[in-house]
Short mmCIF file of C-alpha atoms and ligand atoms in Angstrom, two decimals:
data_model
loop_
_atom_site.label_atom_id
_atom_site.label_comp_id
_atom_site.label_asym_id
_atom_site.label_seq_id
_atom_site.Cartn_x
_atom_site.Cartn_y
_atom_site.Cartn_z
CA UNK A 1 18.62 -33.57 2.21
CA UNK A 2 19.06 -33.64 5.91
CA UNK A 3 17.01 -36.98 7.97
CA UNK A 4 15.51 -34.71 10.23
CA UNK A 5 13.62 -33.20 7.19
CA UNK A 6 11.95 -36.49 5.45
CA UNK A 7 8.44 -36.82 6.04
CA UNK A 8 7.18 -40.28 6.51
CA UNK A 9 3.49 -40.02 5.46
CA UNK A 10 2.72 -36.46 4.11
CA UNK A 11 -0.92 -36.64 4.90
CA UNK A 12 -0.43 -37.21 8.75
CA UNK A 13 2.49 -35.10 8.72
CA UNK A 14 0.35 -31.41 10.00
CA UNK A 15 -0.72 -33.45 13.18
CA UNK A 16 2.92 -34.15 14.50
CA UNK A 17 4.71 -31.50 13.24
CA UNK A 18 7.24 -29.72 16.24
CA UNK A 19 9.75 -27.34 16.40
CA UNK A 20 11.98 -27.64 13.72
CA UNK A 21 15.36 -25.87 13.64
CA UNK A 22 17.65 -24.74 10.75
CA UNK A 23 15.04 -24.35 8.03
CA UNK A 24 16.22 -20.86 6.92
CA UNK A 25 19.86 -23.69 6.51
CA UNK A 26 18.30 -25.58 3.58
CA UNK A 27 19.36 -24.56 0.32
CA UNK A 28 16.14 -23.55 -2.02
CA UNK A 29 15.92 -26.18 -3.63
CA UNK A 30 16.13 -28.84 -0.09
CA UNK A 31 13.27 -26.00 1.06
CA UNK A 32 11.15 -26.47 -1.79
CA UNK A 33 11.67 -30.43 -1.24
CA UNK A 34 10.49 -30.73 2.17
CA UNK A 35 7.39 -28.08 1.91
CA UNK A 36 6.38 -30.81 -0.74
CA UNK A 37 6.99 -33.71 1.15
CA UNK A 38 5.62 -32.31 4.14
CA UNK A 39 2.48 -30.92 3.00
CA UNK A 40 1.33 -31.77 -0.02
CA UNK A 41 -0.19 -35.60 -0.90
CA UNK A 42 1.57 -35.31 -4.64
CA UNK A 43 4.81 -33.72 -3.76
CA UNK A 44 6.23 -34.43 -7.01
CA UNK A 45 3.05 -32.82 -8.85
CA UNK A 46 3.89 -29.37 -5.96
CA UNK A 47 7.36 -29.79 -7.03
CA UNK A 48 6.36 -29.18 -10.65
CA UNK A 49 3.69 -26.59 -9.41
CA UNK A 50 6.56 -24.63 -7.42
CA UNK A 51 9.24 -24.50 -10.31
CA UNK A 52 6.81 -23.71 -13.10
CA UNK A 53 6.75 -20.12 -11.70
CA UNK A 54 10.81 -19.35 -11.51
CA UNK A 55 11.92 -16.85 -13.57
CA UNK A 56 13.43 -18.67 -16.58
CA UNK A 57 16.51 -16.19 -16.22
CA UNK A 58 18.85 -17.01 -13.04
CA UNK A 59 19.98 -13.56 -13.09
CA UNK A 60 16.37 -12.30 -12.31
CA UNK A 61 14.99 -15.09 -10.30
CA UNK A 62 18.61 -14.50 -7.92
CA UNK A 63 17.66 -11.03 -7.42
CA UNK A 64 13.94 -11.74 -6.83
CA UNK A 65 15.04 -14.57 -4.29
CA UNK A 66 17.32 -11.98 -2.48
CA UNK A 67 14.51 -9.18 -1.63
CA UNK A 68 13.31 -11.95 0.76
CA UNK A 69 14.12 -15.42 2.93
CA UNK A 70 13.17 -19.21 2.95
CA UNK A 71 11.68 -18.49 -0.78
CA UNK A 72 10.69 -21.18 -2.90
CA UNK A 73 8.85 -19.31 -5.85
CA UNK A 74 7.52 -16.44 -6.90
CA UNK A 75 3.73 -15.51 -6.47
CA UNK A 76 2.63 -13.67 -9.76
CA UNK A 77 0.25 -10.65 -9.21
CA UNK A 78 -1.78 -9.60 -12.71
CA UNK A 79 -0.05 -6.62 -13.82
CA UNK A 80 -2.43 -3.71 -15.32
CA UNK A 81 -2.97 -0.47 -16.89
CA UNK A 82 -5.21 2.04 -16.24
CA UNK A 83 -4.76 4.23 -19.86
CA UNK A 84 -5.57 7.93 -19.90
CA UNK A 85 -5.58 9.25 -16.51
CA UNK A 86 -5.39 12.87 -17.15
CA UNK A 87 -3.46 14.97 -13.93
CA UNK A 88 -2.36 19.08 -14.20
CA UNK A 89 -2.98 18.18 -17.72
CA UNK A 90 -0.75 15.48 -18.80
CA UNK A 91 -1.58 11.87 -19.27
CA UNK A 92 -0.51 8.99 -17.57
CA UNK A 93 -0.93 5.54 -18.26
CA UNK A 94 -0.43 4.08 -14.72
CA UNK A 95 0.59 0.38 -13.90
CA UNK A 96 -1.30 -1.28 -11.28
CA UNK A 97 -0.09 -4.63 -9.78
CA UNK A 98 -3.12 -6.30 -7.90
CA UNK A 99 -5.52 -9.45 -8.00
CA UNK A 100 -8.98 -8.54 -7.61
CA UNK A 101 -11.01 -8.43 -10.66
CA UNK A 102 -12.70 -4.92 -11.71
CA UNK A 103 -10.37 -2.36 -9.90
CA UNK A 104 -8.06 -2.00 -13.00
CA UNK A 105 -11.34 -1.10 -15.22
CA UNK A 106 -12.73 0.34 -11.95
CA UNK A 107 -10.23 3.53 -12.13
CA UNK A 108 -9.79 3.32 -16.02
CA UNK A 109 -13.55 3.53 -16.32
CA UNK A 110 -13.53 6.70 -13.75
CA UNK A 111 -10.13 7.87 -15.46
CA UNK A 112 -11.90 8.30 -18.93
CA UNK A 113 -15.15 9.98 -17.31
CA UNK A 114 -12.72 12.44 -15.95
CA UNK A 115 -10.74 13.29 -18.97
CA UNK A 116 -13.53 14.72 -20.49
CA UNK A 117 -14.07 16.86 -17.90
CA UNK A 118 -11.20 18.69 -17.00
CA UNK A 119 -8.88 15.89 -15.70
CA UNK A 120 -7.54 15.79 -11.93
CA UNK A 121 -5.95 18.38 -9.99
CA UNK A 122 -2.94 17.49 -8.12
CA UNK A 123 -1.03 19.40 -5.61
CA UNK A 124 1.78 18.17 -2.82
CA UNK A 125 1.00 20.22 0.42
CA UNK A 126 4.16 19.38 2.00
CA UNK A 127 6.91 16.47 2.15
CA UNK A 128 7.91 15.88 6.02
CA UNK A 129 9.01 12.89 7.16
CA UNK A 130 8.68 12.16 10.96
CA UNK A 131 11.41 10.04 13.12
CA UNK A 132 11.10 9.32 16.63
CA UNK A 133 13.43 8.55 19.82
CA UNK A 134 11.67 7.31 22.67
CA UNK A 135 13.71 7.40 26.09
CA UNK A 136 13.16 7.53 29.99
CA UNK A 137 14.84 10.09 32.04
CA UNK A 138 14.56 9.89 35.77
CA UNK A 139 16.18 13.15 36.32
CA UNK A 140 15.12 16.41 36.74
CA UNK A 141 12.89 17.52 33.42
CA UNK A 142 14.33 21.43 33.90
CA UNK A 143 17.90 18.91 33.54
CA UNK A 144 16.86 17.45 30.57
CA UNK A 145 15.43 20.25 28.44
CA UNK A 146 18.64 22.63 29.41
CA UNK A 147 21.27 19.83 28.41
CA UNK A 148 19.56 19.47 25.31
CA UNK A 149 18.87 22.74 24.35
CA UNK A 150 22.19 23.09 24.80
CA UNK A 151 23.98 19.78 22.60
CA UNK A 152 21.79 20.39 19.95
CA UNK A 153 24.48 22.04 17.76
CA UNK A 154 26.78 19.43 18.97
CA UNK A 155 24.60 17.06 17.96
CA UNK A 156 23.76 18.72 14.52
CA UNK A 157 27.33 18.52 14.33
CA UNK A 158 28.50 15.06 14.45
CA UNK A 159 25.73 13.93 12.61
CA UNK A 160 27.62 15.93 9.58
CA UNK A 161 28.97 12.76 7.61
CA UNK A 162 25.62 11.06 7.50
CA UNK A 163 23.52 13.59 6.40
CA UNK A 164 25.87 14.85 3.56
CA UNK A 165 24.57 13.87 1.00
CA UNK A 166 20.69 14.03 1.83
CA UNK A 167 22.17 17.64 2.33
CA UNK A 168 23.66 17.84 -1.41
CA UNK A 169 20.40 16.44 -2.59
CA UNK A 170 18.50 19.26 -1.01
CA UNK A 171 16.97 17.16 1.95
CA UNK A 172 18.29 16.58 5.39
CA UNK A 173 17.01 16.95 9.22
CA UNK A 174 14.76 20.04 9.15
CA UNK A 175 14.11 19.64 13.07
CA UNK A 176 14.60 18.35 16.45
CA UNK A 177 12.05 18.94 19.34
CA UNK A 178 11.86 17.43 22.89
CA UNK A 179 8.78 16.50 23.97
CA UNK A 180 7.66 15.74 27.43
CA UNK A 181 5.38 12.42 27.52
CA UNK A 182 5.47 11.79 31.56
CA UNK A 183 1.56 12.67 31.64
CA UNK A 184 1.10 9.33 29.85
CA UNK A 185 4.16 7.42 30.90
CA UNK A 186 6.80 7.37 33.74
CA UNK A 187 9.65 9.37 32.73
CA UNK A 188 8.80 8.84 29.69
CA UNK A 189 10.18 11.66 26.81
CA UNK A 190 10.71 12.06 23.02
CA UNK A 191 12.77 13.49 20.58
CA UNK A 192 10.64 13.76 17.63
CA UNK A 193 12.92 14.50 13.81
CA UNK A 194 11.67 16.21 11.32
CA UNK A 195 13.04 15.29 7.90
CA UNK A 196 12.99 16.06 4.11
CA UNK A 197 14.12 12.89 1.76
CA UNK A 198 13.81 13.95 -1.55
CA UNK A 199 12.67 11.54 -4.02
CA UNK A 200 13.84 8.27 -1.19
CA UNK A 201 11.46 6.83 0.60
CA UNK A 202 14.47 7.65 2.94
CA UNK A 203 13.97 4.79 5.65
CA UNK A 204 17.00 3.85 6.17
CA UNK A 205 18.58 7.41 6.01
CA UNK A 206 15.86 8.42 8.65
CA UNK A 207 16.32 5.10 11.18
CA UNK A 208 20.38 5.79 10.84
CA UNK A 209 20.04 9.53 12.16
CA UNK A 210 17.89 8.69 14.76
CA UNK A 211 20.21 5.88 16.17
CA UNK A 212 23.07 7.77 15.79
CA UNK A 213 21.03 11.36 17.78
CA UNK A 214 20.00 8.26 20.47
CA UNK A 215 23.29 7.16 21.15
CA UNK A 216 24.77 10.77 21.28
CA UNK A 217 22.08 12.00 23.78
CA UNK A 218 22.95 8.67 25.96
CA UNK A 219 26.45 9.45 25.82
CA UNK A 220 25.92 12.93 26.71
CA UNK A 221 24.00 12.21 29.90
CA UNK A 222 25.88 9.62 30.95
CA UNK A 223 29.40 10.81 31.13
CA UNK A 224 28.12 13.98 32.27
CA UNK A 225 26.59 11.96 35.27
CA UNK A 226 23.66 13.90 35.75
CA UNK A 227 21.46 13.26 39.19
CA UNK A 228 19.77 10.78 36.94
CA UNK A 229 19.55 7.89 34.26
CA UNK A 230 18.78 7.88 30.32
CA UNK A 231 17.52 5.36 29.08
CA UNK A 232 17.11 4.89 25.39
CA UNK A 233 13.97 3.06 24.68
CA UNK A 234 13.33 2.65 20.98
CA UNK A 235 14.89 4.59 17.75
CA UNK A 236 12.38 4.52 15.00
CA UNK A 237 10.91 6.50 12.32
CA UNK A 238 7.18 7.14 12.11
CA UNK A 239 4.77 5.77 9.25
CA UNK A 240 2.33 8.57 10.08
CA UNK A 241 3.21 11.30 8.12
CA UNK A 242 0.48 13.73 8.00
CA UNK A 243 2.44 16.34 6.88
CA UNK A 244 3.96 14.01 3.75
CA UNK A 245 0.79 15.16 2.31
CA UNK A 246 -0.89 15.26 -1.33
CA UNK A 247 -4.49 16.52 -2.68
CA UNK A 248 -6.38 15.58 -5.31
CA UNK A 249 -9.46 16.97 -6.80
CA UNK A 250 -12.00 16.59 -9.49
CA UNK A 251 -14.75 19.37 -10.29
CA UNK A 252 -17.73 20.02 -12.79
CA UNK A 253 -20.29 21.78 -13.30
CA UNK A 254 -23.12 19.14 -12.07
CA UNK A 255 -25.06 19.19 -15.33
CA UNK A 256 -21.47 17.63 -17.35
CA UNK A 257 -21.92 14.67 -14.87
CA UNK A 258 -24.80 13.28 -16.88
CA UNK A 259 -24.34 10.19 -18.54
CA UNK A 260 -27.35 7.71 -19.77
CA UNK A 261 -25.59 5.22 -17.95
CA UNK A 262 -26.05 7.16 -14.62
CA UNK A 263 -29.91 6.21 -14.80
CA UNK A 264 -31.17 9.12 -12.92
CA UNK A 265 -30.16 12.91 -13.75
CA UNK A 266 -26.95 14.70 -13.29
CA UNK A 267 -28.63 16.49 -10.01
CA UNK A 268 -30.16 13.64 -8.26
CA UNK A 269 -26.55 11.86 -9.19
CA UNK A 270 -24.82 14.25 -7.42
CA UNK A 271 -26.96 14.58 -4.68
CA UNK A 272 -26.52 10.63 -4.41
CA UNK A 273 -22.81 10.56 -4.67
CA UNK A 274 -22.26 13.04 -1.71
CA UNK A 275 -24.47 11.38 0.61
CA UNK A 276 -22.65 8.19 -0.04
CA UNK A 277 -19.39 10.15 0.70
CA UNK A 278 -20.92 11.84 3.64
CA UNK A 279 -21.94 8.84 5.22
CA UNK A 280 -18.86 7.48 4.80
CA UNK A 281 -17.22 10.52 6.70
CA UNK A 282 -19.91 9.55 9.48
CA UNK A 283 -19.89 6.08 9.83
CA UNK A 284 -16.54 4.26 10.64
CA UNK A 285 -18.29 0.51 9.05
CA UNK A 286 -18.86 2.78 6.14
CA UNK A 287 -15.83 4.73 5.90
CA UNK A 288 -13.49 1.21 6.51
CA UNK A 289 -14.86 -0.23 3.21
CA UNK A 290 -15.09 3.25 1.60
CA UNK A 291 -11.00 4.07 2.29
CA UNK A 292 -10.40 0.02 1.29
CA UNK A 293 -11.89 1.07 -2.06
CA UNK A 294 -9.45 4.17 -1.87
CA UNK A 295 -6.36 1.46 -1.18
CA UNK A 296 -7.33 -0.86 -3.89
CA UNK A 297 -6.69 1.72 -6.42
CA UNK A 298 -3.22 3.12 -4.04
CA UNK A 299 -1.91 -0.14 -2.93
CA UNK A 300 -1.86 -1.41 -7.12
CA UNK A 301 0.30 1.55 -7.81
CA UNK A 302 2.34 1.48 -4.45
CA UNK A 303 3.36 -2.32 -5.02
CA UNK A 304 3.44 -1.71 -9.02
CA UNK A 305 6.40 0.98 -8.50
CA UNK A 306 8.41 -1.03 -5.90
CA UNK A 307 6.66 1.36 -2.88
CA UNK A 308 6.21 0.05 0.74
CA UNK A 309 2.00 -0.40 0.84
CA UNK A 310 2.22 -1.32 4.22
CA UNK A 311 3.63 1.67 5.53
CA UNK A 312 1.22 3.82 3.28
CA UNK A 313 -2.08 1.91 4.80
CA UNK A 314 -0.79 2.18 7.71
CA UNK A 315 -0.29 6.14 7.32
CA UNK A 316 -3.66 6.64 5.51
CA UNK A 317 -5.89 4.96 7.99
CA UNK A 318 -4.09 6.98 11.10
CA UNK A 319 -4.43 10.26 8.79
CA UNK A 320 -8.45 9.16 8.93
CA UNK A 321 -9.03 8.60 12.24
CA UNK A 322 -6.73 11.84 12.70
CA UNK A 323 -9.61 13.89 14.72
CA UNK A 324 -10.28 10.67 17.33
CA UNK A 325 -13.34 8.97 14.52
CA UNK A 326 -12.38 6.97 11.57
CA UNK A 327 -13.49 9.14 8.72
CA UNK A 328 -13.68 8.80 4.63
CA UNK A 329 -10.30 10.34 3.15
CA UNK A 330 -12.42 11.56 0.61
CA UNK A 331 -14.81 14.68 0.51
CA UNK A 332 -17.51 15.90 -2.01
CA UNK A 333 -19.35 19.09 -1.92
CA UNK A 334 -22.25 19.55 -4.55
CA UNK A 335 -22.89 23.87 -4.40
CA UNK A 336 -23.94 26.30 -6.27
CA UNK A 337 -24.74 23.89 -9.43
CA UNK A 338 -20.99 22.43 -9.05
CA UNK A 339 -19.60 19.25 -8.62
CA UNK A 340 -16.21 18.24 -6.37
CA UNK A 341 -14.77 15.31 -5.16
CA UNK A 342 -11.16 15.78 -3.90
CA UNK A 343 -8.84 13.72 -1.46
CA UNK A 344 -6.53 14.50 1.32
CA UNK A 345 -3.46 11.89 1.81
CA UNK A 346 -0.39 11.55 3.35
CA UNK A 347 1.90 9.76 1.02
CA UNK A 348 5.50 8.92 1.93
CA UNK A 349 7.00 7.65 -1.22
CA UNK A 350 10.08 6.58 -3.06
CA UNK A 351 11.21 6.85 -6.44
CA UNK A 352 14.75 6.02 -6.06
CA UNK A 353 16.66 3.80 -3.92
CA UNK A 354 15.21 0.40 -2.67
CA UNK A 355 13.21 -2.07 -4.51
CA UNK A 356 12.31 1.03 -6.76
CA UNK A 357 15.81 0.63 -8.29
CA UNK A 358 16.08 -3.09 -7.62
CA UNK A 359 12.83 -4.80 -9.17
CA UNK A 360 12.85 -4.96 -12.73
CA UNK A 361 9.08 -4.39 -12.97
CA UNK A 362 8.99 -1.43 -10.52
CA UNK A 363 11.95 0.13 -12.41
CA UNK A 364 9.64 -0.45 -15.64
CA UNK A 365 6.62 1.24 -13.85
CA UNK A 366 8.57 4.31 -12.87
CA UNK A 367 9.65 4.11 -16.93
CA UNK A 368 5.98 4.18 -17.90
CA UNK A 369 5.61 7.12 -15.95
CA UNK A 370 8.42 9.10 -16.96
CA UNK A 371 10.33 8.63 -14.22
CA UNK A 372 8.31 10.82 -11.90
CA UNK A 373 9.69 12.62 -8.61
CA UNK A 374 8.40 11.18 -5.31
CA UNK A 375 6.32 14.44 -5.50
CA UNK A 376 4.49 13.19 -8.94
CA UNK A 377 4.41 9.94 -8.14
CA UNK A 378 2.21 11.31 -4.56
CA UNK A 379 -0.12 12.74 -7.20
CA UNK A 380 -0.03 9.94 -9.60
CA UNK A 381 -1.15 7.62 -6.58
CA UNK A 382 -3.37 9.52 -5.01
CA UNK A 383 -5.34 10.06 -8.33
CA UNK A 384 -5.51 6.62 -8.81
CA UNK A 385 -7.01 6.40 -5.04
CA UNK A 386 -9.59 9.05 -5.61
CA UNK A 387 -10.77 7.31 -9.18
CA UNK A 388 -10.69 4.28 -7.55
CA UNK A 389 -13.00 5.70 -5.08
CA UNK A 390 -15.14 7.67 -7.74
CA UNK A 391 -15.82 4.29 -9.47
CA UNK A 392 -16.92 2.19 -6.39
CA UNK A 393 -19.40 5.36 -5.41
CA UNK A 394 -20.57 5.57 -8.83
CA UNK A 395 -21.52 1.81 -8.97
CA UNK A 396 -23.03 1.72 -5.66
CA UNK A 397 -25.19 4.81 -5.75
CA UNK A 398 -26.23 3.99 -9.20
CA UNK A 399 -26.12 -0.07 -10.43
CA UNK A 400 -24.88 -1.50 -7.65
CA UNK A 401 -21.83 -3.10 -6.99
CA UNK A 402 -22.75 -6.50 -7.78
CA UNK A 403 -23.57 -5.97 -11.83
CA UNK A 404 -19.75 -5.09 -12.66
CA UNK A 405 -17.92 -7.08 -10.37
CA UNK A 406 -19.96 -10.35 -10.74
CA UNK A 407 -19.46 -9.80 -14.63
CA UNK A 408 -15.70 -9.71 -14.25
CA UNK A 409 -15.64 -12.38 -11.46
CA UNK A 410 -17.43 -14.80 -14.10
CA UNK A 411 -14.26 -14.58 -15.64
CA UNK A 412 -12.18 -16.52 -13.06
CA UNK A 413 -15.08 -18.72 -12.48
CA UNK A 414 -15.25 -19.64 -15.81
CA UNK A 415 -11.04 -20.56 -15.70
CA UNK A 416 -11.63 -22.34 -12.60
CA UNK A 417 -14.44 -24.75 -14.20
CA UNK A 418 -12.24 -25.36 -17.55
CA UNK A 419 -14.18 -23.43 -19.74
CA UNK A 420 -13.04 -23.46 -23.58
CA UNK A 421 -12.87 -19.84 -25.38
CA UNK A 422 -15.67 -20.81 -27.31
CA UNK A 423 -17.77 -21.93 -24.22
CA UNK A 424 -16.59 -18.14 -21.96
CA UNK A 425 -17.58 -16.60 -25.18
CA UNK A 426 -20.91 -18.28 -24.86
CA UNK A 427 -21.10 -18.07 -20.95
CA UNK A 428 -20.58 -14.06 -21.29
CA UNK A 429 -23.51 -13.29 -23.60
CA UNK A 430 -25.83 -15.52 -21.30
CA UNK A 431 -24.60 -13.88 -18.40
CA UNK A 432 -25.37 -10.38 -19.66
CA UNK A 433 -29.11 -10.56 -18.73
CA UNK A 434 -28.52 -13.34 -15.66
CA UNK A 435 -27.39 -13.07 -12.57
CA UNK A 436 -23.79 -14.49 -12.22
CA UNK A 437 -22.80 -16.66 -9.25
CA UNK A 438 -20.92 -19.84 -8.82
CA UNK A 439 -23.44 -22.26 -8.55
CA UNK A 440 -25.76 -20.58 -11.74
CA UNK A 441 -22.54 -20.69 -13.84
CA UNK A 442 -21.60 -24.49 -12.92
CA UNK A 443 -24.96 -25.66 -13.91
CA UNK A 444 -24.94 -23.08 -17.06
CA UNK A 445 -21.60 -24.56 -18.28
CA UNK A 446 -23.25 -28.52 -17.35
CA UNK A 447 -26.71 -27.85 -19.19
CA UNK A 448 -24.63 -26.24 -22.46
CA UNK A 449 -22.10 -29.24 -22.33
CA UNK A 450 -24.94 -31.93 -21.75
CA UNK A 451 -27.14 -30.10 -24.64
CA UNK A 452 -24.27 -30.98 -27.07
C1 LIG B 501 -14.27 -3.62 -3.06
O1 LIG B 501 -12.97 -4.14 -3.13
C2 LIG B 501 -14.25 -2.15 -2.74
C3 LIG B 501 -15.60 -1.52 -2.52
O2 LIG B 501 -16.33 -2.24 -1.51
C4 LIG B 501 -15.36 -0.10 -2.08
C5 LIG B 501 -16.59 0.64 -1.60
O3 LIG B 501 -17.53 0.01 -1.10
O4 LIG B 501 -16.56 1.88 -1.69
C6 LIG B 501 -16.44 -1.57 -3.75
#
């Protein structure tokens, strides 16, 4: 390993650390080596740590280590099922990839209440995806909007190779439009793409015909010499895709909502449940935590299927904050003695191409689901969003949030105190009637170990 990499005293080592070059240089294994020996007291014991979660096959490991840079190991995410989630009548068993305890049992628990009542309804409004070229123009605007109007078969036109086969797929560029931004910025104009991607996330496909339309228009203005300069600013696509959009609804009459567990009646339930929702639709503190419940339920299946989460996040919380107020995606209307809860969301998804081909667990998910279209996996996801949001309601308008999530939380409190199976099965009948928290369960688990 190289000198410039060897720690002298690990502990002090935070304090003087300065620029270091060449990292991204080392080999894994020299990376892994000086992360220990930099910042860890028992480098050998992070070493061990490190390794223990390779993949045992190269093969794999290789390809995990290539989606990324600098790795040194994987970071395992509990991998879950939500079983029975009933949508235009066919069930699903949907894998969700996340960490936080009770969002897996969360949507299966909501899942199973709906099945019995009709299931969820799932429609794609529309599939658009939105690119963007941002440029300055110092000319004459009447210039710019003639010249254009006029290229734009040219331009359709040697853009021919690269959209071929988006083209035999079904998909392509639906649409170019010019837009004038100067009100808001100096010179300052767009073209904004429309485009169709099938069942690819289509990212790269998008960001290629944009680059190649930016350096066309460039090239047009520029050896026409116009009285005036283009300037290409940016060539991008857009993660707001409002019109990438999928709904999902779930309806009853309001008497089928009752359940002894509700403890209250089917009306004042439902009376509860949309207040909660409406308040959420009024109150951005509200509706942040409401739509995070929402994404705990999306983000599981977005990550689980090799999907971008980021990007969709991003695109959901725009889409709610799409009239100038963050708002709750969701909506529920209790009238005329019926129940219904329903989503709006844009979705840009992929079910081919990128990680969803490449990751061995994503390729499984799309397996379990029977190898979906983008368009069913948009309803597949944003089911899982609205039941995910239909729990977390539920709870809070009824038990609280507390009761369920403390229960499954004494779980990893339990593993992190070195509980035996005998002494969590213990710990979990106690903890039925007690309140759970860290401190009660440490001095549970001391009292039962001292009594023996
Ligand atoms: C916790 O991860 C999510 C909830 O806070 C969502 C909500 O409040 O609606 C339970």
């Amino acid at each position: 390993m190289n000198e410039n990499y060897q720690s002298e005293n690990s502990s002090d080592s935070k304090k003087s650390i300065g620029l270091i070059p060449g990292f991204s240089k080392l080999t894994k294994e020299e990376k892994l080596k000086f992360i220990c020996e930099r910042f860890h007291q028992t480098p050998k014991e992070a070493e061990k740590i490190l390794k223990s979660f390779w993949h045992e096959d190269s093969e794999v490991q290789k390809n995990l280590d290539e989606f990324s840079e600098n790795t040194i190991s994987n970071f395992p995410v509990p991998y879950g099922i939500v079983p029975n989630v009933l949508i235009n009548g066919q069930n699903y068993f949907v894998p969700m990839a996340i960490e936080e305890s009770s969002v897996v049992a969360a949507a299966a628990k909501a899942s199973k209440f709906w099945f019995t009542r009709g299931g969820f309804k799932a429609k794609v409004v529309n599939t658009l995806k939105v690119g963007q070229v941002h440029f300055k123009w110092s000319g004459e605007k009447e210039t710019l909007f003639n010249v254009f109007e006029e290229s734009k078969e040219i331009i359709r036109d040697e853009l021919t190779p690269v959209l071929e086969s988006m083209e035999k797929r079904g998909g392509g560029l639906k649409d170019i439009e010019l837009l004038d931004k100067t009100d808001v910025e100096e010179n300052y104009f767009q073209l904004k793409a429309t485009f169709e991607t099938c069942d690819a996330m289509g990212a790269n496909f998008i960001n290629t015909v944009l680059e190649n339309i930016g350096a066309q228009l460039k090239c047009i203005f520029d050896d026409l010499s116009y009285d005036g300069e283009l300037e290409i600013i940016m060539a991008i696509l857009s993660n707001y895709t409002p019109d990438c959009l999928v709904n999902v609804e779930v309806s009853c009459p309001v008497a089928d909502l009752a359940e002894p567990s509700l403890g209250m009646s089917a009306e004042e339930f439902a009376e509860k449940f949309a207040t909660a929702v409406r308040i959420a639709c009024i109150d951005p503190y509200r509706a942040t935590t409401h739509n995070k419940g929402i994404f705990n339920g999306i983000d599981a299946v977005v990550i689980a299927t090799g999907n971008d989460f980021r990007a969709i996040e991003a695109c959901g919380h725009s889409y709610a904050a799409r009239d100038g107020q963050y708002r709750s995606l969701s909506k529920c209307e209790v009238e005329n003695g019926y129940f219904t809860f329903s989503i709006d969301i844009p979705l840009a998804l992929g079910t081919v191409g990128g990680l969803t081909t490449l990751h061995p667990l994503a390729k499984f998910s799309l397996d379990i689901l029977g190898r979906p279209s983008s368009k069913e996996l948009m309803e597949i996801v944003a089911t899982i969003g609205l039941a995910q949001n239909f729990g977390a309601v539920r709870s809070l308008v009824t038990t609280g949030i507390q009761k369920g999530h403390m229960k499954m939380h004494l779980m990893n409190i339990l593993n992190h105190l070195g509980a035996t199976d005998e002494e969590r099965e213990d710990a979990k009948i106690y903890f039925k009637d007690n309140i759970v928290s860290f401190s009660e369960v440490k001095k549970y688990l001391s009292d039962a170990r001292d009594y023996q």
